[in-house]
Coordinates of C-alpha atoms and ligand atoms in Angstrom, one line a residue:
M6 CA -16.1 -13.9 -7.7
T7 CA -14.0 -14.3 -4.5
T8 CA -15.6 -12.6 -1.5
P9 CA -14.1 -9.1 -1.2
A10 CA -11.7 -8.6 1.7
P11 CA -13.1 -7.6 5.1
T12 CA -12.3 -4.0 6.2
Y13 CA -10.5 -2.2 9.0
T14 CA -11.6 1.1 10.5
L15 CA -8.9 3.7 10.2
N16 CA -8.1 6.3 12.9
D17 CA -10.3 8.9 11.1
G18 CA -13.4 6.6 11.0
H19 CA -13.1 5.6 7.3
E20 CA -12.9 1.9 6.3
I21 CA -10.0 0.3 4.3
P22 CA -10.1 -3.1 2.7
A23 CA -7.8 -5.6 4.4
L24 CA -6.0 -6.4 1.1
G25 CA -5.7 -4.6 -2.2
L26 CA -4.1 -4.7 -5.7
G27 CA -0.8 -3.0 -6.2
C28 CA -0.9 -1.3 -9.6
Y29 CA 2.7 -0.3 -10.3
Q30 CA 3.5 -1.4 -13.9
L31 CA -0.1 -2.2 -14.7
D32 CA -0.6 0.3 -17.5
G33 CA -1.9 0.7 -21.0
E34 CA -4.6 -1.6 -22.4
E35 CA -3.0 -4.7 -20.8
G36 CA -2.9 -3.0 -17.5
V37 CA -6.5 -1.9 -17.7
T38 CA -7.6 -5.4 -18.6
A39 CA -5.6 -6.8 -15.6
M40 CA -7.2 -4.2 -13.2
V41 CA -10.7 -4.9 -14.5
A42 CA -10.1 -8.6 -14.0
A43 CA -9.0 -7.9 -10.4
L44 CA -12.1 -5.8 -9.7
E45 CA -14.3 -8.6 -11.2
A46 CA -12.5 -11.1 -9.0
G47 CA -13.5 -9.1 -5.9
Y48 CA -10.6 -6.6 -5.3
R49 CA -11.9 -3.3 -3.9
L50 CA -8.6 -1.4 -3.3
L51 CA -6.4 -0.1 -6.1
D52 CA -3.0 1.4 -5.2
T53 CA -1.5 3.9 -7.7
A54 CA 0.8 6.9 -7.6
V55 CA 1.6 9.9 -9.8
N56 CA 5.0 8.3 -10.5
Y57 CA 3.4 5.1 -11.8
G58 CA 2.1 7.1 -14.7
N59 CA -1.1 5.0 -14.8
E60 CA -3.7 7.0 -12.9
G61 CA -5.7 7.4 -16.1
D62 CA -5.6 3.6 -16.6
V63 CA -6.7 3.0 -13.0
G64 CA -9.7 5.4 -13.5
E65 CA -10.6 3.7 -16.8
A66 CA -10.5 0.2 -15.1
V67 CA -12.9 1.4 -12.4
R68 CA -15.3 2.8 -15.0
R69 CA -15.0 -0.3 -17.2
S70 CA -15.7 -2.6 -14.3
G71 CA -19.1 -1.1 -13.9
L72 CA -18.7 -0.9 -10.2
P73 CA -20.1 2.2 -8.5
R74 CA -17.2 4.6 -7.6
E75 CA -18.0 4.4 -3.9
E76 CA -17.4 0.6 -3.9
V77 CA -13.7 1.0 -4.9
F78 CA -11.1 2.3 -2.5
L79 CA -8.6 4.4 -4.6
T80 CA -5.1 5.4 -3.3
S81 CA -2.6 7.7 -4.9
K82 CA 0.7 9.2 -3.8
I83 CA 2.3 12.6 -4.1
P84 CA 5.8 12.4 -5.6
G85 CA 8.9 13.9 -4.1
R86 CA 9.0 16.8 -6.6
H87 CA 5.6 18.0 -5.4
H88 CA 6.2 18.5 -1.6
A89 CA 5.9 22.3 -1.5
Y90 CA 2.4 23.3 -0.2
D91 CA 1.0 24.7 -3.5
E92 CA 2.7 21.9 -5.5
A93 CA 1.1 19.3 -3.3
V94 CA -2.3 20.7 -3.6
A95 CA -1.9 20.9 -7.4
S96 CA -0.6 17.4 -7.5
V97 CA -3.6 15.9 -5.7
R98 CA -6.0 18.0 -8.0
G99 CA -4.0 16.6 -10.9
S100 CA -4.5 13.0 -9.7
L101 CA -8.2 13.6 -9.4
E102 CA -8.4 15.0 -12.9
T103 CA -6.3 12.1 -14.4
L104 CA -8.3 9.5 -12.5
R105 CA -11.5 11.4 -13.5
T106 CA -12.9 11.1 -10.0
D107 CA -14.1 13.6 -7.3
Y108 CA -12.2 12.2 -4.4
L109 CA -9.5 9.9 -3.4
D110 CA -10.1 7.4 -0.6
L111 CA -6.5 7.6 0.6
Q112 CA -3.8 10.0 -0.4
L113 CA -0.2 9.3 0.6
I114 CA 3.1 11.2 0.5
H115 CA 5.2 8.7 -1.5
W116 CA 8.6 9.1 0.0
P117 CA 9.8 11.6 2.7
N118 CA 12.9 12.7 0.8
P119 CA 14.4 14.1 4.0
S120 CA 17.2 16.0 2.2
V121 CA 14.6 18.1 0.4
G122 CA 13.0 18.8 3.8
L123 CA 9.5 19.7 2.6
F124 CA 7.4 16.6 3.5
A125 CA 5.8 18.5 6.5
E126 CA 4.5 21.1 4.0
A127 CA 3.0 18.3 1.8
W128 CA 1.4 16.9 5.0
R129 CA -0.2 20.4 5.8
A130 CA -1.6 20.4 2.3
L131 CA -3.1 16.9 2.8
V132 CA -4.7 18.0 6.1
D133 CA -6.3 21.0 4.2
L134 CA -7.4 18.8 1.3
Q135 CA -9.1 16.4 3.7
A136 CA -11.0 19.2 5.3
E137 CA -12.1 20.3 1.8
G138 CA -13.3 16.7 1.1
L139 CA -11.1 16.0 -1.9
V140 CA -9.4 13.2 0.0
R141 CA -11.1 11.0 2.6
S142 CA -8.1 9.6 4.4
I143 CA -4.6 10.9 4.5
G144 CA -1.4 9.0 5.1
V145 CA 2.3 8.6 4.3
S146 CA 4.6 6.0 2.8
N147 CA 8.1 5.1 3.8
F148 CA 8.1 7.3 6.9
T149 CA 10.3 6.6 9.9
P150 CA 9.2 7.3 13.5
A151 CA 11.1 10.7 13.2
H152 CA 9.2 11.6 10.1
L153 CA 5.9 10.7 11.7
D154 CA 6.8 12.8 14.8
R155 CA 7.6 15.8 12.5
V156 CA 4.2 15.8 10.7
V157 CA 2.3 15.3 13.9
E158 CA 4.2 18.2 15.5
E159 CA 3.4 20.4 12.5
T160 CA -0.4 19.7 12.4
G161 CA -1.6 17.6 15.3
V162 CA -3.0 15.2 12.7
V163 CA -1.8 11.5 12.9
P164 CA -1.5 9.8 9.5
A165 CA -4.2 7.1 9.0
V166 CA -1.7 4.8 7.2
N167 CA 2.0 4.3 6.6
Q168 CA 2.7 2.2 3.6
V169 CA 6.1 0.6 4.0
E170 CA 8.2 -2.2 2.6
L171 CA 7.1 -5.4 4.4
H172 CA 7.7 -9.1 3.5
P173 CA 9.1 -12.1 5.3
Y174 CA 12.7 -11.1 4.8
F175 CA 11.8 -7.6 6.1
P176 CA 8.9 -7.9 8.6
Q177 CA 9.2 -4.4 10.0
E178 CA 8.7 -5.4 13.6
Q179 CA 9.8 -2.1 15.0
M180 CA 7.7 0.1 12.6
R181 CA 4.7 -2.1 13.2
A182 CA 5.0 -1.5 17.0
E183 CA 5.4 2.2 16.3
H184 CA 2.2 2.2 14.2
E185 CA 0.3 0.2 16.8
R186 CA 1.3 2.7 19.5
R187 CA 0.2 5.7 17.3
G188 CA -3.0 4.2 15.9
I189 CA -1.6 4.1 12.3
R190 CA -2.6 1.2 10.0
T191 CA 0.4 -0.5 8.4
E192 CA 0.1 -1.1 4.7
S193 CA 2.7 -3.4 3.0
W194 CA 4.4 -2.7 -0.3
S195 CA 6.0 -5.6 -2.2
P196 CA 4.2 -7.8 0.3
L197 CA 5.2 -11.0 -1.5
G198 CA 8.8 -9.9 -1.7
K199 CA 8.4 -9.4 -5.5
R200 CA 10.6 -11.8 -7.5
Q201 CA 12.7 -12.6 -4.5
A202 CA 9.7 -14.0 -2.8
P203 CA 10.6 -16.7 -0.2
Y204 CA 8.1 -19.3 -1.5
G205 CA 10.6 -22.1 -1.0
E206 CA 11.6 -21.2 2.6
A207 CA 10.6 -24.0 5.0
P208 CA 8.2 -22.0 7.2
V209 CA 6.3 -20.9 4.1
A210 CA 6.4 -24.1 2.2
D211 CA 5.5 -26.2 5.3
A212 CA 2.5 -24.0 6.2
A213 CA 1.3 -24.1 2.5
R214 CA 1.3 -28.0 2.7
T215 CA -0.4 -28.0 6.1
H216 CA -3.2 -25.7 5.0
G217 CA -3.5 -26.9 1.4
V218 CA -2.8 -23.4 0.0
T219 CA 0.0 -21.9 -2.1
P220 CA 3.1 -20.3 -0.7
G221 CA 1.9 -16.9 -1.9
Q222 CA -1.3 -17.3 0.1
V223 CA 0.7 -18.2 3.2
I224 CA 2.7 -15.0 2.9
L225 CA -0.4 -12.9 2.4
R226 CA -2.2 -14.6 5.2
W227 CA 0.9 -13.9 7.4
Q228 CA 0.5 -10.2 6.4
V229 CA -3.2 -10.2 7.4
Q230 CA -2.4 -11.8 10.8
L231 CA 0.2 -9.1 11.4
G232 CA -2.6 -6.6 11.0
A233 CA -1.0 -5.1 7.8
V234 CA -2.8 -4.4 4.6
P235 CA -0.9 -6.1 1.8
I236 CA -1.2 -4.8 -1.8
P237 CA 0.2 -7.6 -4.0
K238 CA 0.5 -6.8 -7.6
S239 CA -0.4 -9.4 -10.2
A240 CA -1.3 -9.0 -13.8
T241 CA -2.3 -12.7 -13.9
P242 CA -6.0 -13.3 -13.2
S243 CA -5.5 -16.8 -11.6
R244 CA -2.9 -15.3 -9.2
Q245 CA -5.2 -12.3 -8.5
V246 CA -7.9 -14.8 -7.4
E247 CA -5.4 -16.8 -5.3
N248 CA -4.0 -13.7 -3.6
L249 CA -7.4 -12.4 -2.5
D250 CA -8.5 -15.8 -1.2
V251 CA -6.6 -15.7 2.1
F252 CA -9.5 -15.1 4.5
G253 CA -10.6 -18.7 4.8
F254 CA -7.7 -20.2 6.8
T255 CA -5.7 -19.2 9.9
L256 CA -2.0 -19.7 10.5
T257 CA -1.0 -20.8 14.0
D258 CA 1.0 -18.4 16.2
D259 CA 4.0 -20.7 15.7
E260 CA 3.6 -20.5 11.9
V261 CA 3.4 -16.7 12.0
A262 CA 6.5 -16.5 14.3
A263 CA 8.4 -18.9 12.0
I264 CA 7.7 -16.8 8.9
S265 CA 8.6 -13.6 10.8
G266 CA 11.8 -15.4 11.8
L267 CA 12.9 -15.3 8.1
A268 CA 13.9 -11.6 8.8
R269 CA 17.3 -10.7 7.5
P270 CA 19.4 -7.6 8.6
D271 CA 19.8 -6.7 4.9
G272 CA 16.3 -7.9 4.0
R273 CA 15.3 -4.8 2.0
L274 CA 14.7 -5.5 -1.7
F275 CA 16.7 -2.7 -3.2
G276 CA 18.1 -0.6 -0.3
G277 CA 15.0 1.5 0.0
D278 CA 16.0 3.0 3.4
P279 CA 13.9 6.2 3.5
E280 CA 16.7 8.0 5.5
V281 CA 18.8 7.9 2.3
H282 CA 16.7 6.5 -0.6
E283 CA 14.9 9.4 -2.3
E284 CA 12.5 9.4 -5.2
M285 CA 11.4 12.6 -7.0
Ligands
NDP30 N1 5.1 3.1 -1.5 C1 6.1 2.6 -2.2 O1 7.2 3.2 -2.1 C2 6.0 1.3 -3.0 C3 4.8 0.9 -3.3 N2 4.6 -0.3 -4.0 C4 3.2 -0.8 -4.2 O2 3.2 -2.2 -3.8 C5 2.7 -3.0 -4.9 C6 3.2 -4.4 -4.9 O3 4.6 -4.4 -4.9 P1 5.5 -5.1 -6.0 O4 6.8 -4.5 -5.9 O5 4.8 -5.2 -7.3 O6 5.7 -6.6 -5.4 P2 4.8 -7.9 -5.0 O7 5.4 -8.4 -3.8 O8 3.4 -7.6 -5.0 O9 5.2 -8.9 -6.1 C7 4.7 -8.8 -7.5 C8 5.3 -9.9 -8.3 O10 4.9 -11.1 -7.8 C9 4.3 -11.9 -8.9 N3 3.2 -12.6 -8.2 C10 2.0 -12.0 -7.7 N4 1.3 -12.9 -7.1 C11 1.9 -14.1 -7.2 C12 1.7 -15.4 -6.8 N5 0.5 -15.7 -6.1 N6 2.6 -16.4 -7.0 C13 3.7 -16.1 -7.7 N7 4.1 -14.9 -8.1 C14 3.1 -13.9 -7.9 C15 3.8 -10.8 -9.9 O11 3.8 -11.4 -11.1 P3 2.5 -11.3 -12.2 O12 2.1 -9.8 -12.2 O13 3.2 -11.7 -13.5 O14 1.5 -12.2 -11.7 C16 4.9 -9.8 -9.7 O15 6.0 -10.2 -10.5 C17 3.0 -2.1 -6.1 O16 2.3 -2.5 -7.2 C18 2.8 -0.7 -5.6 O17 1.4 -0.5 -5.7 C19 5.7 -1.0 -4.4 C20 7.0 -0.5 -4.2 C21 7.2 0.7 -3.4
LIG31 O1 6.6 1.4 -6.7 C1 6.8 2.4 -6.0 O2 5.9 2.9 -5.3 C2 8.1 2.9 -5.9 O3 8.4 3.8 -5.1 C3 9.1 2.3 -6.9 O4 9.7 3.3 -7.6 C4 10.1 1.5 -6.2 O5 10.8 2.4 -5.4 C5 10.9 0.8 -7.1 O6 10.4 -0.1 -7.8 C6 12.3 1.2 -7.3 O7 13.0 0.3 -8.1

């Protein structure tokens, strides 16, 4: 087993592993097998969502791993169609039922869906669910600074985490600075850049050679050194092990800067600008 990732303390005092497993598209028996392999390899954070349709499989993987529930950090996300207060409460209760667990470690609002205009209601629901103890930490995903302002104005509660698209072609310099200023932990979705991963780009390939690691490990180590929590998805046990094994080497400041320099103005993977991209 690889040593589990170290942890960060969130703004509410709870701990979050510094790296986790993205579980989108890990479903059915194959998905459960892949998630069990990850837990056996040392992963302690699983990232799911109502819209992934696999919360039942995630819960099954945790049980099948034999790990005590409290050793695994479970994240889920409220979908856009559940933003009204009562719907949001029911959505989280539904996630708990499907996962067959008493609490979530981190509950996020998946997308702000600004044209619907109800994300602040969903946030109020999360604040109340946290007080009830059904969710330990509460956060958001794909929120802009204006969306963050709105939920804080509504409740006075600052999200613990904002999960955003972040990879070398889209390093989110501005959002990371916003998070730093507000005490919000950045979590990175599609941290490798999915299938458009820049493994062959010189700053990545050169650092891989220098440190005797793979390009994927360089990108994930870059994520860690930015202070972000990457959640790479892999169904492949050897890649799962590789992706978790990024805490034994350090990139130089120049290497980090060179990878961040791969940023492109149009670097988003599929145009997921949360001002306009909405998911129900
Ligand atoms: N909040 C949000 O709106 C969003 C959240 N997410 C979350 O982020 C997670 C990760 O994002 P995802 O879009 O899957 O993208 P990733 O950047 O994690 O890339 C996953 C892809 O890379 C492959 N891969 C993984 N490790 C390696 C490696 N070391 N070398 C080469 N290829 C590798 C995987 O293949 P294989 O499985 O075959 O190994 C898979 O095809 C999701 O699972 C989900 O939890 C994602 C999108 C949006
Ligand atoms: O994976 C997620 O969390 C998503 O929000 C996805 O639906 C993502 O937006 C996507 O893959 C769209 O093609």
